[in-house]
Amino acid sequence: GTGMLFSDERLKPFRFGGTQENGLFPGTENLPGIIALAAALELLASRQLEDEQVLSSLDTDGRRILDTGGFPYIWESPREKASGVFCISLPWVADMEELLFYLNTKHVFVSRFSACTGRVDGPSRVLCAMGRPFDRATRSLRVSLGRESTRKDLFTFGSVLKEYWSRARIHL
């Protein structure tokens, strides 16, 4: 494998033996991996502006779709945020795990907290740190969009949330 580390600090070696990596790490460099990493970084840089514009547009579209969805929600993300990632709260949801399961059955994949967090009961630490009330911090969804995301995905998300809201209102 090949990795890249950028640091303003002067790093100290923890293995010794050769002069590779400016003396930081001995061993033969993975030249094909380094070339592949450089190519990936060039591709990423060449598409960065376009990706940012697309994700920003999808954010705007997503908010409009949610605004017209016919169900209550609260936009939790600050105005200045990374494009393509947003958080909403649904205080009317009784069981977030049930909602996530329902969304999954409809092929809508979002998460509660970070992408690597499993079942967690309780509030989002980030939303609590932002001063959000407990009921909102415990009933939030994080939506991450990417290069392959479309407006259709957002319409599906809104439609499935509306279906769930219709089912939930019967039990409220």
PDB file of C-alpha atoms in Angstrom:
ATOM      1  CA  GLY A   1       0.000   0.000   0.000  1.00  0.00           C
ATOM      2  CA  THR A   2       0.918   3.609  -0.353  1.00  0.00           C
ATOM      3  CA  GLY A   3       0.006   6.492   1.857  1.00  0.00           C
ATOM      4  CA  MET A   4       0.784  10.157   2.098  1.00  0.00           C
ATOM      5  CA  LEU A   5       1.430  12.250   5.164  1.00  0.00           C
ATOM      6  CA  PHE A   6       1.625  16.021   5.142  1.00  0.00           C
ATOM      7  CA  SER A   7       3.007  17.687   8.223  1.00  0.00           C
ATOM      8  CA  ASP A   8       4.412  21.081   9.121  1.00  0.00           C
ATOM      9  CA  GLU A   9       6.277  19.405  11.977  1.00  0.00           C
ATOM     10  CA  ARG A  10       9.704  17.837  11.682  1.00  0.00           C
ATOM     11  CA  LEU A  11       9.066  14.114  12.035  1.00  0.00           C
ATOM     12  CA  LYS A  12      11.438  11.729  13.779  1.00  0.00           C
ATOM     13  CA  PRO A  13      12.116   8.224  12.477  1.00  0.00           C
ATOM     14  CA  PHE A  14      10.866   5.289  14.518  1.00  0.00           C
ATOM     15  CA  ARG A  15      12.634   2.618  12.404  1.00  0.00           C
ATOM     16  CA  PHE A  16      16.174   2.830  11.217  1.00  0.00           C
ATOM     17  CA  GLY A  17      18.239   1.305   8.464  1.00  0.00           C
ATOM     18  CA  GLY A  18      18.061   3.225   5.205  1.00  0.00           C
ATOM     19  CA  THR A  19      17.860   6.692   3.770  1.00  0.00           C
ATOM     20  CA  GLN A  20      14.495   6.211   2.074  1.00  0.00           C
ATOM     21  CA  GLU A  21      11.749   8.660   2.889  1.00  0.00           C
ATOM     22  CA  ASN A  22      14.407  11.177   3.960  1.00  0.00           C
ATOM     23  CA  GLY A  23      15.559   8.738   6.613  1.00  0.00           C
ATOM     24  CA  LEU A  24      12.100   8.445   8.181  1.00  0.00           C
ATOM     25  CA  PHE A  25      11.313   4.879   7.164  1.00  0.00           C
ATOM     26  CA  PRO A  26      13.669   2.239   5.779  1.00  0.00           C
ATOM     27  CA  GLY A  27      12.739  -0.060   2.925  1.00  0.00           C
ATOM     28  CA  THR A  28      12.120   0.008  -0.760  1.00  0.00           C
ATOM     29  CA  GLU A  29       9.529   2.550  -1.837  1.00  0.00           C
ATOM     30  CA  ASN A  30       6.468   1.215  -3.621  1.00  0.00           C
ATOM     31  CA  LEU A  31       7.089   3.063  -6.878  1.00  0.00           C
ATOM     32  CA  PRO A  32       3.948   1.813  -8.681  1.00  0.00           C
ATOM     33  CA  GLY A  33       1.882   2.780  -5.635  1.00  0.00           C
ATOM     34  CA  ILE A  34       3.487   6.223  -5.478  1.00  0.00           C
ATOM     35  CA  ILE A  35       2.780   6.800  -9.176  1.00  0.00           C
ATOM     36  CA  ALA A  36      -0.828   5.648  -8.715  1.00  0.00           C
ATOM     37  CA  LEU A  37      -1.257   7.967  -5.713  1.00  0.00           C
ATOM     38  CA  ALA A  38       0.115  10.904  -7.710  1.00  0.00           C
ATOM     39  CA  ALA A  39      -2.277  10.115 -10.588  1.00  0.00           C
ATOM     40  CA  ALA A  40      -5.216   9.894  -8.168  1.00  0.00           C
ATOM     41  CA  LEU A  41      -4.298  13.255  -6.633  1.00  0.00           C
ATOM     42  CA  GLU A  42      -4.055  14.858 -10.082  1.00  0.00           C
ATOM     43  CA  LEU A  43      -7.476  13.467 -11.017  1.00  0.00           C
ATOM     44  CA  LEU A  44      -8.950  14.687  -7.747  1.00  0.00           C
ATOM     45  CA  ALA A  45      -7.477  18.168  -8.214  1.00  0.00           C
ATOM     46  CA  SER A  46      -8.732  18.377 -11.801  1.00  0.00           C
ATOM     47  CA  ARG A  47     -12.307  17.582 -10.725  1.00  0.00           C
ATOM     48  CA  GLN A  48     -12.367  19.468  -7.428  1.00  0.00           C
ATOM     49  CA  LEU A  49     -14.011  22.673  -8.672  1.00  0.00           C
ATOM     50  CA  GLU A  50     -16.609  20.789 -10.715  1.00  0.00           C
ATOM     51  CA  ASP A  51     -17.373  18.436  -7.805  1.00  0.00           C
ATOM     52  CA  GLU A  52     -17.743  21.388  -5.421  1.00  0.00           C
ATOM     53  CA  GLN A  53     -20.222  23.084  -7.775  1.00  0.00           C
ATOM     54  CA  VAL A  54     -22.265  19.907  -8.239  1.00  0.00           C
ATOM     55  CA  LEU A  55     -22.373  19.157  -4.512  1.00  0.00           C
ATOM     56  CA  SER A  56     -23.290  22.748  -3.672  1.00  0.00           C
ATOM     57  CA  SER A  57     -26.143  22.574  -6.177  1.00  0.00           C
ATOM     58  CA  LEU A  58     -27.300  19.243  -4.722  1.00  0.00           C
ATOM     59  CA  ASP A  59     -27.275  20.780  -1.226  1.00  0.00           C
ATOM     60  CA  THR A  60     -29.564  23.562  -2.438  1.00  0.00           C
ATOM     61  CA  ASP A  61     -31.820  21.112  -4.268  1.00  0.00           C
ATOM     62  CA  GLY A  62     -31.921  18.798  -1.245  1.00  0.00           C
ATOM     63  CA  ARG A  63     -33.054  21.576   1.026  1.00  0.00           C
ATOM     64  CA  ARG A  64     -35.793  22.615  -1.421  1.00  0.00           C
ATOM     65  CA  ILE A  65     -36.956  19.012  -1.754  1.00  0.00           C
ATOM     66  CA  LEU A  66     -37.105  18.615   2.035  1.00  0.00           C
ATOM     67  CA  ASP A  67     -38.896  21.980   2.383  1.00  0.00           C
ATOM     68  CA  THR A  68     -41.669  20.764   0.090  1.00  0.00           C
ATOM     69  CA  GLY A  69     -41.757  17.196   1.465  1.00  0.00           C
ATOM     70  CA  GLY A  70     -44.798  17.670   3.668  1.00  0.00           C
ATOM     71  CA  PHE A  71     -43.092  16.514   6.873  1.00  0.00           C
ATOM     72  CA  PRO A  72     -41.400  18.503   9.638  1.00  0.00           C
ATOM     73  CA  TYR A  73     -37.619  18.581   9.816  1.00  0.00           C
ATOM     74  CA  ILE A  74     -34.918  20.870  11.144  1.00  0.00           C
ATOM     75  CA  TRP A  75     -31.817  21.726   9.124  1.00  0.00           C
ATOM     76  CA  GLU A  76     -28.970  21.351  11.615  1.00  0.00           C
ATOM     77  CA  SER A  77     -25.978  22.157   9.424  1.00  0.00           C
ATOM     78  CA  PRO A  78     -24.378  25.577   9.717  1.00  0.00           C
ATOM     79  CA  ARG A  79     -24.406  27.937   6.742  1.00  0.00           C
ATOM     80  CA  GLU A  80     -20.656  27.524   6.235  1.00  0.00           C
ATOM     81  CA  LYS A  81     -20.162  23.788   5.820  1.00  0.00           C
ATOM     82  CA  ALA A  82     -18.624  21.290   3.458  1.00  0.00           C
ATOM     83  CA  SER A  83     -20.760  20.884   0.342  1.00  0.00           C
ATOM     84  CA  GLY A  84     -22.461  17.538  -0.029  1.00  0.00           C
ATOM     85  CA  VAL A  85     -22.800  16.762   3.678  1.00  0.00           C
ATOM     86  CA  PHE A  86     -25.702  17.950   5.786  1.00  0.00           C
ATOM     87  CA  CYS A  87     -27.547  17.035   8.931  1.00  0.00           C
ATOM     88  CA  ILE A  88     -31.264  17.167   9.642  1.00  0.00           C
ATOM     89  CA  SER A  89     -33.264  16.403  12.782  1.00  0.00           C
ATOM     90  CA  LEU A  90     -36.631  14.700  12.806  1.00  0.00           C
ATOM     91  CA  PRO A  91     -37.986  15.246  16.357  1.00  0.00           C
ATOM     92  CA  TRP A  92     -41.151  13.304  15.538  1.00  0.00           C
ATOM     93  CA  VAL A  93     -39.271  10.014  14.999  1.00  0.00           C
ATOM     94  CA  ALA A  94     -39.763   7.647  17.958  1.00  0.00           C
ATOM     95  CA  ASP A  95     -37.026   5.126  17.046  1.00  0.00           C
ATOM     96  CA  MET A  96     -34.128   6.217  14.862  1.00  0.00           C
ATOM     97  CA  GLU A  97     -32.912   2.647  14.283  1.00  0.00           C
ATOM     98  CA  GLU A  98     -36.361   1.726  12.964  1.00  0.00           C
ATOM     99  CA  LEU A  99     -36.232   4.727  10.616  1.00  0.00           C
ATOM    100  CA  LEU A 100     -32.759   3.749   9.382  1.00  0.00           C
ATOM    101  CA  PHE A 101     -33.976   0.202   8.753  1.00  0.00           C
ATOM    102  CA  TYR A 102     -36.977   1.538   6.838  1.00  0.00           C
ATOM    103  CA  LEU A 103     -34.755   3.803   4.740  1.00  0.00           C
ATOM    104  CA  ASN A 104     -32.452   0.873   4.004  1.00  0.00           C
ATOM    105  CA  THR A 105     -35.370  -1.246   2.765  1.00  0.00           C
ATOM    106  CA  LYS A 106     -36.094   1.591   0.312  1.00  0.00           C
ATOM    107  CA  HIS A 107     -32.403   1.725  -0.766  1.00  0.00           C
ATOM    108  CA  VAL A 108     -31.780   5.050   0.957  1.00  0.00           C
ATOM    109  CA  PHE A 109     -28.524   4.934   2.884  1.00  0.00           C
ATOM    110  CA  VAL A 110     -27.780   7.655   5.407  1.00  0.00           C
ATOM    111  CA  SER A 111     -26.301   7.541   8.875  1.00  0.00           C
ATOM    112  CA  ARG A 112     -26.935   8.858  12.358  1.00  0.00           C
ATOM    113  CA  PHE A 113     -23.511  10.013  13.385  1.00  0.00           C
ATOM    114  CA  SER A 114     -20.198   9.366  11.668  1.00  0.00           C
ATOM    115  CA  ALA A 115     -20.128   6.770   8.929  1.00  0.00           C
ATOM    116  CA  CYS A 116     -18.224   4.277  11.101  1.00  0.00           C
ATOM    117  CA  THR A 117     -20.586   4.460  14.094  1.00  0.00           C
ATOM    118  CA  GLY A 118     -22.794   1.446  14.724  1.00  0.00           C
ATOM    119  CA  ARG A 119     -25.987   1.368  16.761  1.00  0.00           C
ATOM    120  CA  VAL A 120     -25.770   4.190  19.240  1.00  0.00           C
ATOM    121  CA  ASP A 121     -28.537   5.224  21.555  1.00  0.00           C
ATOM    122  CA  GLY A 122     -28.413   8.762  22.748  1.00  0.00           C
ATOM    123  CA  PRO A 123     -27.608  12.132  21.306  1.00  0.00           C
ATOM    124  CA  SER A 124     -25.078  13.242  18.734  1.00  0.00           C
ATOM    125  CA  ARG A 125     -22.081  14.659  20.617  1.00  0.00           C
ATOM    126  CA  VAL A 126     -21.517  17.145  17.798  1.00  0.00           C
ATOM    127  CA  LEU A 127     -25.075  18.484  17.892  1.00  0.00           C
ATOM    128  CA  CYS A 128     -24.922  18.721  21.685  1.00  0.00           C
ATOM    129  CA  ALA A 129     -21.674  20.687  21.392  1.00  0.00           C
ATOM    130  CA  MET A 130     -23.460  22.971  18.926  1.00  0.00           C
ATOM    131  CA  GLY A 131     -26.091  23.655  21.612  1.00  0.00           C
ATOM    132  CA  ARG A 132     -28.926  21.691  20.022  1.00  0.00           C
ATOM    133  CA  PRO A 133     -31.692  20.392  22.310  1.00  0.00           C
ATOM    134  CA  PHE A 134     -31.602  16.727  23.361  1.00  0.00           C
ATOM    135  CA  ASP A 135     -34.647  15.720  21.263  1.00  0.00           C
ATOM    136  CA  ARG A 136     -32.989  17.051  18.108  1.00  0.00           C
ATOM    137  CA  ALA A 137     -29.559  15.667  18.941  1.00  0.00           C
ATOM    138  CA  THR A 138     -31.032  12.177  19.418  1.00  0.00           C
ATOM    139  CA  ARG A 139     -33.146  12.238  16.251  1.00  0.00           C
ATOM    140  CA  SER A 140     -30.784  13.398  13.550  1.00  0.00           C
ATOM    141  CA  LEU A 141     -29.592  12.037  10.230  1.00  0.00           C
ATOM    142  CA  ARG A 142     -26.332  12.804   8.445  1.00  0.00           C
ATOM    143  CA  VAL A 143     -26.607  12.800   4.662  1.00  0.00           C
ATOM    144  CA  SER A 144     -23.453  12.489   2.576  1.00  0.00           C
ATOM    145  CA  LEU A 145     -23.589  13.110  -1.152  1.00  0.00           C
ATOM    146  CA  GLY A 146     -20.864  12.332  -3.639  1.00  0.00           C
ATOM    147  CA  ARG A 147     -19.835  12.532  -7.256  1.00  0.00           C
ATOM    148  CA  GLU A 148     -22.376   9.866  -8.236  1.00  0.00           C
ATOM    149  CA  SER A 149     -25.296  11.398  -6.295  1.00  0.00           C
ATOM    150  CA  THR A 150     -28.215  12.848  -8.249  1.00  0.00           C
ATOM    151  CA  ARG A 151     -31.290  14.975  -7.702  1.00  0.00           C
ATOM    152  CA  LYS A 152     -33.286  11.772  -8.149  1.00  0.00           C
ATOM    153  CA  ASP A 153     -31.551  10.388  -5.037  1.00  0.00           C
ATOM    154  CA  LEU A 154     -32.688  13.441  -3.097  1.00  0.00           C
ATOM    155  CA  PHE A 155     -36.259  13.124  -4.385  1.00  0.00           C
ATOM    156  CA  THR A 156     -36.232   9.466  -3.308  1.00  0.00           C
ATOM    157  CA  PHE A 157     -34.929  10.451   0.136  1.00  0.00           C
ATOM    158  CA  GLY A 158     -37.674  13.069   0.518  1.00  0.00           C
ATOM    159  CA  SER A 159     -40.354  10.702  -0.726  1.00  0.00           C
ATOM    160  CA  VAL A 160     -39.343   7.906   1.641  1.00  0.00           C
ATOM    161  CA  LEU A 161     -39.221  10.302   4.599  1.00  0.00           C
ATOM    162  CA  LYS A 162     -42.729  11.485   3.647  1.00  0.00           C
ATOM    163  CA  GLU A 163     -43.947   7.861   3.587  1.00  0.00           C
ATOM    164  CA  TYR A 164     -42.431   7.270   7.012  1.00  0.00           C
ATOM    165  CA  TRP A 165     -43.934  10.506   8.354  1.00  0.00           C
ATOM    166  CA  SER A 166     -47.368   9.401   7.109  1.00  0.00           C
ATOM    167  CA  ARG A 167     -46.969   6.071   8.944  1.00  0.00           C
ATOM    168  CA  ALA A 168     -45.615   7.764  12.085  1.00  0.00           C
ATOM    169  CA  ARG A 169     -48.470  10.299  12.291  1.00  0.00           C
ATOM    170  CA  ILE A 170     -50.957   7.467  12.754  1.00  0.00           C
ATOM    171  CA  HIS A 171     -49.131   6.518  15.964  1.00  0.00           C
ATOM    172  CA  LEU A 172     -48.615  10.064  17.298  1.00  0.00           C
TER     173      LEU A 172
END
